[in-house]
Amino acid sequence: MPIHHFSGVVALLAAILLCHHEAVISSRWSSSSAFHQGFAPWRLLGRSRQERTDDPRRECVETRVLDTDTNNPSITALNMGFFWATTKANSVSTKESPSQRKGKVTRTAARAYQVGGGSIPTSRLYTTRKDSSSSVRVTDEGVMGDYNHYRTVALKSTGDRALSILTEDVNSLIKTIDNGFYEKRYREGDLGENVLVDGVDFDFFTIGKTYRFTSQPEGAVASPDDVMIKITEPMEACANLCKLPYINDPSIEQPKEKIARCKLIIEALNQMPGLRGWYAKIIHPGTIRVGDRLAAI
């Protein structure tokens, strides 16, 4: 083959490879769509495509999640402060092995489908908040009277996400973010969990392990009324949290301030599996009540 022909072939192959490389980058990283027109300054943040089949942990609106920077010095300092605080303040006994620890339900919550659009992440009325109740009834299909748009529409109401659980130590973490900004504004239920548990840390749960909620006293045998669950995956923080009113605050004129607050809470909760909470499937249905005990089986 003449040299000039060979050079042409090499140039053509190089161009093809370059286009393919750019296409791969473009398919993974792109600007996020606005939650609703004109009210989402964080749409400029880089987001990676969600692949449910490849990474079932991702849960964000439509098919993308925010990118996070694990080298952020603010987050590193935040983590150090968080773990120091939990060592001092948490009620978890360090003498017990993780499997022997017991938790206690301090809050249960559900949020029904909002006809006016408040259950759809693209709506101005959307929020992750869920109001508390004295108990929640759980079945194989999920929490009765609760609606999750992504689970319902994109995941065909999968039973693997029937229940969401958060531990109280995470609330303590959030209140330390942004020099006390969240301590004054954040309240229980803002993350949208169905069950809030105290007495165990966020890393108490293990994927594939079974746990029991019971109203029976300590040491009692299992009851037909007990609820049994199996942990399926850790939840992952995404831009849906940025719709909380104190982040998407109309009084904040600078978009970059909203972006900074949005990224900070997402990065903080995505540092380790379980900080955002856990998903579980229902093994034995029933009612979970405030005051119920939680233990590994």
PDB file of C-alpha atoms in Angstrom:
ATOM      1  CA  MET A   1       0.000   0.000   0.000  1.00  0.00           C
ATOM      2  CA  PRO A   2       1.380   3.432  -0.906  1.00  0.00           C
ATOM      3  CA  ILE A   3       2.472   5.488   2.084  1.00  0.00           C
ATOM      4  CA  HIS A   4      -0.002   8.271   1.372  1.00  0.00           C
ATOM      5  CA  HIS A   5      -2.852   5.719   1.298  1.00  0.00           C
ATOM      6  CA  PHE A   6      -1.650   4.183   4.564  1.00  0.00           C
ATOM      7  CA  SER A   7      -1.499   7.622   6.194  1.00  0.00           C
ATOM      8  CA  GLY A   8      -5.036   8.313   5.074  1.00  0.00           C
ATOM      9  CA  VAL A   9      -6.294   5.077   6.622  1.00  0.00           C
ATOM     10  CA  VAL A  10      -4.530   5.864   9.920  1.00  0.00           C
ATOM     11  CA  ALA A  11      -6.047   9.338   9.974  1.00  0.00           C
ATOM     12  CA  LEU A  12      -9.504   7.907   9.318  1.00  0.00           C
ATOM     13  CA  LEU A  13      -9.165   5.346  12.118  1.00  0.00           C
ATOM     14  CA  ALA A  14      -7.947   8.040  14.504  1.00  0.00           C
ATOM     15  CA  ALA A  15     -10.959  10.192  13.667  1.00  0.00           C
ATOM     16  CA  ILE A  16     -13.337   7.282  14.278  1.00  0.00           C
ATOM     17  CA  LEU A  17     -11.746   6.500  17.637  1.00  0.00           C
ATOM     18  CA  LEU A  18     -11.871  10.158  18.648  1.00  0.00           C
ATOM     19  CA  CYS A  19     -15.555  10.417  17.767  1.00  0.00           C
ATOM     20  CA  HIS A  20     -16.303   7.250  19.716  1.00  0.00           C
ATOM     21  CA  HIS A  21     -14.396   8.552  22.739  1.00  0.00           C
ATOM     22  CA  GLU A  22     -16.277  11.833  22.638  1.00  0.00           C
ATOM     23  CA  ALA A  23     -19.589   9.996  22.292  1.00  0.00           C
ATOM     24  CA  VAL A  24     -18.838   7.896  25.378  1.00  0.00           C
ATOM     25  CA  ILE A  25     -18.004  10.994  27.388  1.00  0.00           C
ATOM     26  CA  SER A  26     -21.074  12.771  26.078  1.00  0.00           C
ATOM     27  CA  SER A  27     -23.332   9.849  26.967  1.00  0.00           C
ATOM     28  CA  ARG A  28     -22.045   9.747  30.527  1.00  0.00           C
ATOM     29  CA  TRP A  29     -21.718  13.424  31.332  1.00  0.00           C
ATOM     30  CA  SER A  30     -24.246  16.019  30.324  1.00  0.00           C
ATOM     31  CA  SER A  31     -26.056  19.001  31.740  1.00  0.00           C
ATOM     32  CA  SER A  32     -29.048  17.989  33.804  1.00  0.00           C
ATOM     33  CA  SER A  33     -32.531  19.024  32.836  1.00  0.00           C
ATOM     34  CA  ALA A  34     -34.292  21.655  34.933  1.00  0.00           C
ATOM     35  CA  PHE A  35     -36.757  20.427  37.521  1.00  0.00           C
ATOM     36  CA  HIS A  36     -39.160  23.007  36.190  1.00  0.00           C
ATOM     37  CA  GLN A  37     -38.504  25.775  33.735  1.00  0.00           C
ATOM     38  CA  GLY A  38     -36.527  28.663  35.145  1.00  0.00           C
ATOM     39  CA  PHE A  39     -36.213  27.360  38.701  1.00  0.00           C
ATOM     40  CA  ALA A  40     -33.259  24.982  38.715  1.00  0.00           C
ATOM     41  CA  PRO A  41     -29.874  26.727  38.689  1.00  0.00           C
ATOM     42  CA  TRP A  42     -28.177  23.422  39.563  1.00  0.00           C
ATOM     43  CA  ARG A  43     -29.119  22.121  36.108  1.00  0.00           C
ATOM     44  CA  LEU A  44     -25.601  23.189  35.112  1.00  0.00           C
ATOM     45  CA  LEU A  45     -24.007  20.687  37.480  1.00  0.00           C
ATOM     46  CA  GLY A  46     -22.448  17.618  35.894  1.00  0.00           C
ATOM     47  CA  ARG A  47     -24.554  14.513  36.267  1.00  0.00           C
ATOM     48  CA  SER A  48     -23.816  10.926  35.339  1.00  0.00           C
ATOM     49  CA  ARG A  49     -26.425   8.727  33.706  1.00  0.00           C
ATOM     50  CA  GLN A  50     -28.179   6.287  35.946  1.00  0.00           C
ATOM     51  CA  GLU A  51     -28.083   2.669  34.852  1.00  0.00           C
ATOM     52  CA  ARG A  52     -30.524   0.732  36.988  1.00  0.00           C
ATOM     53  CA  THR A  53     -29.376  -2.612  35.585  1.00  0.00           C
ATOM     54  CA  ASP A  54     -25.705  -1.834  36.213  1.00  0.00           C
ATOM     55  CA  ASP A  55     -26.016   0.061  39.494  1.00  0.00           C
ATOM     56  CA  PRO A  56     -29.329  -0.538  41.303  1.00  0.00           C
ATOM     57  CA  ARG A  57     -28.312   1.860  44.083  1.00  0.00           C
ATOM     58  CA  ARG A  58     -29.035   4.972  42.058  1.00  0.00           C
ATOM     59  CA  GLU A  59     -32.498   6.407  42.577  1.00  0.00           C
ATOM     60  CA  CYS A  60     -32.638   9.907  41.168  1.00  0.00           C
ATOM     61  CA  VAL A  61     -35.168  11.679  39.045  1.00  0.00           C
ATOM     62  CA  GLU A  62     -35.408  10.271  35.524  1.00  0.00           C
ATOM     63  CA  THR A  63     -31.995   8.763  34.618  1.00  0.00           C
ATOM     64  CA  ARG A  64     -29.286  10.903  36.138  1.00  0.00           C
ATOM     65  CA  VAL A  65     -27.584  11.734  39.398  1.00  0.00           C
ATOM     66  CA  LEU A  66     -25.272  14.490  40.544  1.00  0.00           C
ATOM     67  CA  ASP A  67     -21.556  13.972  40.381  1.00  0.00           C
ATOM     68  CA  THR A  68     -19.789  14.265  43.717  1.00  0.00           C
ATOM     69  CA  ASP A  69     -16.270  15.261  44.656  1.00  0.00           C
ATOM     70  CA  THR A  70     -14.886  12.931  47.300  1.00  0.00           C
ATOM     71  CA  ASN A  71     -11.764  15.089  47.573  1.00  0.00           C
ATOM     72  CA  ASN A  72     -13.730  18.118  48.688  1.00  0.00           C
ATOM     73  CA  PRO A  73     -11.864  19.344  51.817  1.00  0.00           C
ATOM     74  CA  SER A  74     -15.100  20.657  53.300  1.00  0.00           C
ATOM     75  CA  ILE A  75     -16.640  17.203  53.111  1.00  0.00           C
ATOM     76  CA  THR A  76     -13.529  15.574  54.562  1.00  0.00           C
ATOM     77  CA  ALA A  77     -13.653  17.938  57.519  1.00  0.00           C
ATOM     78  CA  LEU A  78     -17.380  17.331  57.805  1.00  0.00           C
ATOM     79  CA  ASN A  79     -16.891  13.579  58.010  1.00  0.00           C
ATOM     80  CA  MET A  80     -14.239  13.927  60.701  1.00  0.00           C
ATOM     81  CA  GLY A  81     -16.519  16.125  62.765  1.00  0.00           C
ATOM     82  CA  PHE A  82     -19.455  13.793  62.226  1.00  0.00           C
ATOM     83  CA  PHE A  83     -17.694  10.669  63.420  1.00  0.00           C
ATOM     84  CA  TRP A  84     -16.243  12.477  66.410  1.00  0.00           C
ATOM     85  CA  ALA A  85     -19.729  13.685  67.329  1.00  0.00           C
ATOM     86  CA  THR A  86     -21.316  10.249  66.994  1.00  0.00           C
ATOM     87  CA  THR A  87     -18.595   8.678  69.103  1.00  0.00           C
ATOM     88  CA  LYS A  88     -19.455  11.118  71.892  1.00  0.00           C
ATOM     89  CA  ALA A  89     -23.210  11.391  71.530  1.00  0.00           C
ATOM     90  CA  ASN A  90     -24.655   8.255  69.979  1.00  0.00           C
ATOM     91  CA  SER A  91     -26.507   5.842  72.223  1.00  0.00           C
ATOM     92  CA  VAL A  92     -24.986   2.823  70.468  1.00  0.00           C
ATOM     93  CA  SER A  93     -22.956   0.642  72.816  1.00  0.00           C
ATOM     94  CA  THR A  94     -19.475  -0.089  71.515  1.00  0.00           C
ATOM     95  CA  LYS A  95     -19.380  -3.228  73.684  1.00  0.00           C
ATOM     96  CA  GLU A  96     -21.915  -4.965  71.479  1.00  0.00           C
ATOM     97  CA  SER A  97     -21.159  -6.446  68.099  1.00  0.00           C
ATOM     98  CA  PRO A  98     -23.120  -4.786  65.271  1.00  0.00           C
ATOM     99  CA  SER A  99     -25.387  -7.833  64.882  1.00  0.00           C
ATOM    100  CA  GLN A 100     -26.380  -7.671  68.574  1.00  0.00           C
ATOM    101  CA  ARG A 101     -27.357  -4.022  68.629  1.00  0.00           C
ATOM    102  CA  LYS A 102     -30.986  -3.020  68.905  1.00  0.00           C
ATOM    103  CA  GLY A 103     -32.713  -0.056  67.375  1.00  0.00           C
ATOM    104  CA  LYS A 104     -35.908   1.750  68.265  1.00  0.00           C
ATOM    105  CA  VAL A 105     -38.406   3.299  65.857  1.00  0.00           C
ATOM    106  CA  THR A 106     -38.754   7.006  66.647  1.00  0.00           C
ATOM    107  CA  ARG A 107     -40.756   8.106  63.617  1.00  0.00           C
ATOM    108  CA  THR A 108     -42.859   6.626  60.814  1.00  0.00           C
ATOM    109  CA  ALA A 109     -44.088   8.488  57.750  1.00  0.00           C
ATOM    110  CA  ALA A 110     -45.858   8.228  54.415  1.00  0.00           C
ATOM    111  CA  ARG A 111     -46.923  10.690  51.745  1.00  0.00           C
ATOM    112  CA  ALA A 112     -49.796   9.890  49.419  1.00  0.00           C
ATOM    113  CA  TYR A 113     -49.852  10.803  45.748  1.00  0.00           C
ATOM    114  CA  GLN A 114     -50.479  14.531  45.337  1.00  0.00           C
ATOM    115  CA  VAL A 115     -53.057  15.214  42.625  1.00  0.00           C
ATOM    116  CA  GLY A 116     -51.789  18.761  42.055  1.00  0.00           C
ATOM    117  CA  GLY A 117     -48.385  17.530  40.878  1.00  0.00           C
ATOM    118  CA  GLY A 118     -46.515  17.629  44.161  1.00  0.00           C
ATOM    119  CA  SER A 119     -45.435  14.005  43.804  1.00  0.00           C
ATOM    120  CA  ILE A 120     -43.643  14.548  40.496  1.00  0.00           C
ATOM    121  CA  PRO A 121     -40.016  15.784  40.764  1.00  0.00           C
ATOM    122  CA  THR A 122     -40.424  18.207  37.860  1.00  0.00           C
ATOM    123  CA  SER A 123     -43.219  20.054  39.653  1.00  0.00           C
ATOM    124  CA  ARG A 124     -42.702  23.279  41.582  1.00  0.00           C
ATOM    125  CA  LEU A 125     -44.697  21.732  44.408  1.00  0.00           C
ATOM    126  CA  TYR A 126     -42.495  18.652  44.732  1.00  0.00           C
ATOM    127  CA  THR A 127     -40.730  17.917  47.999  1.00  0.00           C
ATOM    128  CA  THR A 128     -39.027  14.921  49.539  1.00  0.00           C
ATOM    129  CA  ARG A 129     -40.647  15.670  52.900  1.00  0.00           C
ATOM    130  CA  LYS A 130     -43.014  13.170  54.473  1.00  0.00           C
ATOM    131  CA  ASP A 131     -45.299  13.924  57.390  1.00  0.00           C
ATOM    132  CA  SER A 132     -45.135  11.723  60.460  1.00  0.00           C
ATOM    133  CA  SER A 133     -47.743   9.272  61.693  1.00  0.00           C
ATOM    134  CA  SER A 134     -47.953   6.927  64.652  1.00  0.00           C
ATOM    135  CA  SER A 135     -47.502   3.865  62.437  1.00  0.00           C
ATOM    136  CA  VAL A 136     -47.221   2.630  58.859  1.00  0.00           C
ATOM    137  CA  ARG A 137     -48.761  -0.479  57.363  1.00  0.00           C
ATOM    138  CA  VAL A 138     -46.353  -2.352  55.075  1.00  0.00           C
ATOM    139  CA  THR A 139     -47.110  -5.002  52.474  1.00  0.00           C
ATOM    140  CA  ASP A 140     -45.115  -6.700  49.738  1.00  0.00           C
ATOM    141  CA  GLU A 141     -45.993  -3.760  47.511  1.00  0.00           C
ATOM    142  CA  GLY A 142     -44.737  -1.092  49.909  1.00  0.00           C
ATOM    143  CA  VAL A 143     -46.020   1.304  52.543  1.00  0.00           C
ATOM    144  CA  MET A 144     -49.769   1.806  52.284  1.00  0.00           C
ATOM    145  CA  GLY A 145     -50.647   5.398  51.493  1.00  0.00           C
ATOM    146  CA  ASP A 146     -47.115   6.240  50.336  1.00  0.00           C
ATOM    147  CA  TYR A 147     -46.043   7.234  46.828  1.00  0.00           C
ATOM    148  CA  ASN A 148     -42.581   7.359  45.250  1.00  0.00           C
ATOM    149  CA  HIS A 149     -42.628   8.614  41.680  1.00  0.00           C
ATOM    150  CA  TYR A 150     -39.356   7.085  40.519  1.00  0.00           C
ATOM    151  CA  ARG A 151     -40.086   3.697  42.054  1.00  0.00           C
ATOM    152  CA  THR A 152     -43.599   3.660  40.609  1.00  0.00           C
ATOM    153  CA  VAL A 153     -42.857   4.866  37.088  1.00  0.00           C
ATOM    154  CA  ALA A 154     -39.285   3.849  36.286  1.00  0.00           C
ATOM    155  CA  LEU A 155     -38.961   0.735  38.431  1.00  0.00           C
ATOM    156  CA  LYS A 156     -42.495  -0.640  37.969  1.00  0.00           C
ATOM    157  CA  SER A 157     -43.204  -0.469  41.726  1.00  0.00           C
ATOM    158  CA  THR A 158     -40.408  -2.897  42.531  1.00  0.00           C
ATOM    159  CA  GLY A 159     -40.733  -4.665  45.853  1.00  0.00           C
ATOM    160  CA  ASP A 160     -37.008  -4.194  46.448  1.00  0.00           C
ATOM    161  CA  ARG A 161     -37.764  -0.616  47.473  1.00  0.00           C
ATOM    162  CA  ALA A 162     -40.909  -1.248  49.472  1.00  0.00           C
ATOM    163  CA  LEU A 163     -39.573   0.490  52.595  1.00  0.00           C
ATOM    164  CA  SER A 164     -37.011   3.231  53.228  1.00  0.00           C
ATOM    165  CA  ILE A 165     -35.142   3.449  56.530  1.00  0.00           C
ATOM    166  CA  LEU A 166     -32.968   6.187  58.014  1.00  0.00           C
ATOM    167  CA  THR A 167     -30.939   6.208  61.224  1.00  0.00           C
ATOM    168  CA  GLU A 168     -30.969   9.079  63.705  1.00  0.00           C
ATOM    169  CA  ASP A 169     -27.210   9.647  63.507  1.00  0.00           C
ATOM    170  CA  VAL A 170     -27.657  10.930  59.949  1.00  0.00           C
ATOM    171  CA  ASN A 171     -29.940  13.682  61.215  1.00  0.00           C
ATOM    172  CA  SER A 172     -27.126  14.709  63.547  1.00  0.00           C
ATOM    173  CA  LEU A 173     -24.747  14.812  60.587  1.00  0.00           C
ATOM    174  CA  ILE A 174     -27.012  16.992  58.486  1.00  0.00           C
ATOM    175  CA  LYS A 175     -27.369  19.540  61.265  1.00  0.00           C
ATOM    176  CA  THR A 176     -23.603  20.143  61.174  1.00  0.00           C
ATOM    177  CA  ILE A 177     -23.542  21.033  57.470  1.00  0.00           C
ATOM    178  CA  ASP A 178     -22.830  24.555  56.264  1.00  0.00           C
ATOM    179  CA  ASN A 179     -21.922  26.141  59.602  1.00  0.00           C
ATOM    180  CA  GLY A 180     -25.273  25.432  61.196  1.00  0.00           C
ATOM    181  CA  PHE A 181     -27.420  26.436  58.213  1.00  0.00           C
ATOM    182  CA  TYR A 182     -29.204  23.081  58.213  1.00  0.00           C
ATOM    183  CA  GLU A 183     -29.467  22.872  61.992  1.00  0.00           C
ATOM    184  CA  LYS A 184     -31.887  25.796  61.948  1.00  0.00           C
ATOM    185  CA  ARG A 185     -33.933  24.590  58.980  1.00  0.00           C
ATOM    186  CA  TYR A 186     -33.684  20.821  58.559  1.00  0.00           C
ATOM    187  CA  ARG A 187     -36.318  18.715  60.259  1.00  0.00           C
ATOM    188  CA  GLU A 188     -37.095  15.034  60.526  1.00  0.00           C
ATOM    189  CA  GLY A 189     -38.829  13.725  57.426  1.00  0.00           C
ATOM    190  CA  ASP A 190     -37.024  15.989  54.958  1.00  0.00           C
ATOM    191  CA  LEU A 191     -35.198  13.012  53.449  1.00  0.00           C
ATOM    192  CA  GLY A 192     -38.484  11.207  52.876  1.00  0.00           C
ATOM    193  CA  GLU A 193     -37.797   8.089  54.917  1.00  0.00           C
ATOM    194  CA  ASN A 194     -40.664   5.819  55.952  1.00  0.00           C
ATOM    195  CA  VAL A 195     -39.016   4.728  59.186  1.00  0.00           C
ATOM    196  CA  LEU A 196     -36.528   6.579  61.397  1.00  0.00           C
ATOM    197  CA  VAL A 197     -34.527   4.449  63.834  1.00  0.00           C
ATOM    198  CA  ASP A 198     -32.412   5.424  66.838  1.00  0.00           C
ATOM    199  CA  GLY A 199     -29.931   3.281  68.763  1.00  0.00           C
ATOM    200  CA  VAL A 200     -28.029   1.985  65.716  1.00  0.00           C
ATOM    201  CA  ASP A 201     -25.728   3.735  63.261  1.00  0.00           C
ATOM    202  CA  PHE A 202     -26.168   4.092  59.506  1.00  0.00           C
ATOM    203  CA  ASP A 203     -23.773   1.167  58.889  1.00  0.00           C
ATOM    204  CA  PHE A 204     -25.782  -1.197  61.089  1.00  0.00           C
ATOM    205  CA  PHE A 205     -27.598  -2.643  58.090  1.00  0.00           C
ATOM    206  CA  THR A 206     -26.177  -5.200  55.653  1.00  0.00           C
ATOM    207  CA  ILE A 207     -27.473  -5.919  52.160  1.00  0.00           C
ATOM    208  CA  GLY A 208     -29.176  -9.304  52.050  1.00  0.00           C
ATOM    209  CA  LYS A 209     -29.652  -9.530  55.806  1.00  0.00           C
ATOM    210  CA  THR A 210     -33.049  -9.878  57.496  1.00  0.00           C
ATOM    211  CA  TYR A 211     -34.295  -7.644  60.327  1.00  0.00           C
ATOM    212  CA  ARG A 212     -37.358  -7.668  62.546  1.00  0.00           C
ATOM    213  CA  PHE A 213     -39.583  -4.854  63.823  1.00  0.00           C
ATOM    214  CA  THR A 214     -41.566  -5.863  66.885  1.00  0.00           C
ATOM    215  CA  SER A 215     -43.754  -4.367  69.583  1.00  0.00           C
ATOM    216  CA  GLN A 216     -42.983  -7.301  71.880  1.00  0.00           C
ATOM    217  CA  PRO A 217     -40.866  -6.729  75.005  1.00  0.00           C
ATOM    218  CA  GLU A 218     -37.176  -7.580  75.119  1.00  0.00           C
ATOM    219  CA  GLY A 219     -36.587 -11.330  75.071  1.00  0.00           C
ATOM    220  CA  ALA A 220     -40.073 -12.234  73.834  1.00  0.00           C
ATOM    221  CA  VAL A 221     -40.483 -14.870  71.158  1.00  0.00           C
ATOM    222  CA  ALA A 222     -41.346 -13.857  67.625  1.00  0.00           C
ATOM    223  CA  SER A 223     -44.936 -12.759  67.104  1.00  0.00           C
ATOM    224  CA  PRO A 224     -47.165 -13.105  64.022  1.00  0.00           C
ATOM    225  CA  ASP A 225     -47.545  -9.326  64.225  1.00  0.00           C
ATOM    226  CA  ASP A 226     -43.821  -8.717  63.741  1.00  0.00           C
ATOM    227  CA  VAL A 227     -42.640  -7.151  60.494  1.00  0.00           C
ATOM    228  CA  MET A 228     -39.640  -8.741  58.821  1.00  0.00           C
ATOM    229  CA  ILE A 229     -37.624  -7.019  56.125  1.00  0.00           C
ATOM    230  CA  LYS A 230     -34.559  -7.730  54.020  1.00  0.00           C
ATOM    231  CA  ILE A 231     -32.155  -4.915  53.124  1.00  0.00           C
ATOM    232  CA  THR A 232     -31.742  -4.661  49.354  1.00  0.00           C
ATOM    233  CA  GLU A 233     -29.600  -1.565  48.697  1.00  0.00           C
ATOM    234  CA  PRO A 234     -28.357   1.728  50.105  1.00  0.00           C
ATOM    235  CA  MET A 235     -30.174   4.839  48.984  1.00  0.00           C
ATOM    236  CA  GLU A 236     -28.265   7.515  47.105  1.00  0.00           C
ATOM    237  CA  ALA A 237     -28.679  11.260  47.474  1.00  0.00           C
ATOM    238  CA  CYS A 238     -29.519  13.200  44.343  1.00  0.00           C
ATOM    239  CA  ALA A 239     -30.827  16.556  43.164  1.00  0.00           C
ATOM    240  CA  ASN A 240     -34.357  15.815  44.345  1.00  0.00           C
ATOM    241  CA  LEU A 241     -33.183  17.006  47.765  1.00  0.00           C
ATOM    242  CA  CYS A 242     -32.436  20.395  46.246  1.00  0.00           C
ATOM    243  CA  LYS A 243     -36.181  21.002  45.995  1.00  0.00           C
ATOM    244  CA  LEU A 244     -36.387  21.426  49.763  1.00  0.00           C
ATOM    245  CA  PRO A 245     -37.603  25.003  50.325  1.00  0.00           C
ATOM    246  CA  TYR A 246     -34.574  26.206  52.256  1.00  0.00           C
ATOM    247  CA  ILE A 247     -32.298  25.152  49.370  1.00  0.00           C
ATOM    248  CA  ASN A 248     -34.533  26.192  46.473  1.00  0.00           C
ATOM    249  CA  ASP A 249     -35.273  29.453  48.281  1.00  0.00           C
ATOM    250  CA  PRO A 250     -36.732  32.230  46.069  1.00  0.00           C
ATOM    251  CA  SER A 251     -35.140  34.835  48.327  1.00  0.00           C
ATOM    252  CA  ILE A 252     -31.657  33.611  47.360  1.00  0.00           C
ATOM    253  CA  GLU A 253     -30.764  35.702  44.326  1.00  0.00           C
ATOM    254  CA  GLN A 254     -27.437  34.094  43.454  1.00  0.00           C
ATOM    255  CA  PRO A 255     -27.820  30.738  41.643  1.00  0.00           C
ATOM    256  CA  LYS A 256     -24.316  29.720  42.706  1.00  0.00           C
ATOM    257  CA  GLU A 257     -25.388  29.865  46.353  1.00  0.00           C
ATOM    258  CA  LYS A 258     -28.202  27.392  45.677  1.00  0.00           C
ATOM    259  CA  ILE A 259     -25.794  25.191  43.747  1.00  0.00           C
ATOM    260  CA  ALA A 260     -23.287  25.207  46.597  1.00  0.00           C
ATOM    261  CA  ARG A 261     -25.886  24.242  49.195  1.00  0.00           C
ATOM    262  CA  CYS A 262     -27.313  21.604  46.915  1.00  0.00           C
ATOM    263  CA  LYS A 263     -23.937  19.990  46.247  1.00  0.00           C
ATOM    264  CA  LEU A 264     -22.885  20.113  49.883  1.00  0.00           C
ATOM    265  CA  ILE A 265     -25.743  18.026  51.242  1.00  0.00           C
ATOM    266  CA  ILE A 266     -25.551  15.569  48.335  1.00  0.00           C
ATOM    267  CA  GLU A 267     -21.801  15.087  48.723  1.00  0.00           C
ATOM    268  CA  ALA A 268     -22.151  14.661  52.479  1.00  0.00           C
ATOM    269  CA  LEU A 269     -24.806  11.953  52.182  1.00  0.00           C
ATOM    270  CA  ASN A 270     -23.020  10.093  49.382  1.00  0.00           C
ATOM    271  CA  GLN A 271     -19.735   9.656  51.238  1.00  0.00           C
ATOM    272  CA  MET A 272     -20.589   6.163  52.477  1.00  0.00           C
ATOM    273  CA  PRO A 273     -23.349   3.617  51.798  1.00  0.00           C
ATOM    274  CA  GLY A 274     -26.249   4.055  54.182  1.00  0.00           C
ATOM    275  CA  LEU A 275     -25.843   7.728  55.031  1.00  0.00           C
ATOM    276  CA  ARG A 276     -28.748   8.534  52.738  1.00  0.00           C
ATOM    277  CA  GLY A 277     -30.682   5.580  54.125  1.00  0.00           C
ATOM    278  CA  TRP A 278     -31.529   2.022  53.120  1.00  0.00           C
ATOM    279  CA  TYR A 279     -34.132   0.290  50.977  1.00  0.00           C
ATOM    280  CA  ALA A 280     -35.741  -2.966  52.042  1.00  0.00           C
ATOM    281  CA  LYS A 281     -38.196  -5.541  50.746  1.00  0.00           C
ATOM    282  CA  ILE A 282     -40.932  -6.932  52.963  1.00  0.00           C
ATOM    283  CA  ILE A 283     -40.522 -10.552  54.053  1.00  0.00           C
ATOM    284  CA  HIS A 284     -43.454 -10.565  56.484  1.00  0.00           C
ATOM    285  CA  PRO A 285     -45.998  -7.723  56.237  1.00  0.00           C
ATOM    286  CA  GLY A 286     -47.593  -5.911  59.121  1.00  0.00           C
ATOM    287  CA  THR A 287     -47.588  -2.605  60.979  1.00  0.00           C
ATOM    288  CA  ILE A 288     -44.474  -0.736  62.111  1.00  0.00           C
ATOM    289  CA  ARG A 289     -45.181   1.550  65.061  1.00  0.00           C
ATOM    290  CA  VAL A 290     -43.313   4.322  66.803  1.00  0.00           C
ATOM    291  CA  GLY A 291     -41.628   2.651  69.759  1.00  0.00           C
ATOM    292  CA  ASP A 292     -41.110  -0.701  68.025  1.00  0.00           C
ATOM    293  CA  ARG A 293     -37.786  -2.419  68.521  1.00  0.00           C
ATOM    294  CA  LEU A 294     -35.517  -3.352  65.607  1.00  0.00           C
ATOM    295  CA  ALA A 295     -33.024  -6.202  65.621  1.00  0.00           C
ATOM    296  CA  ALA A 296     -31.129  -8.361  63.169  1.00  0.00           C
ATOM    297  CA  ILE A 297     -32.336 -11.923  62.762  1.00  0.00           C
TER     298      ILE A 297
END
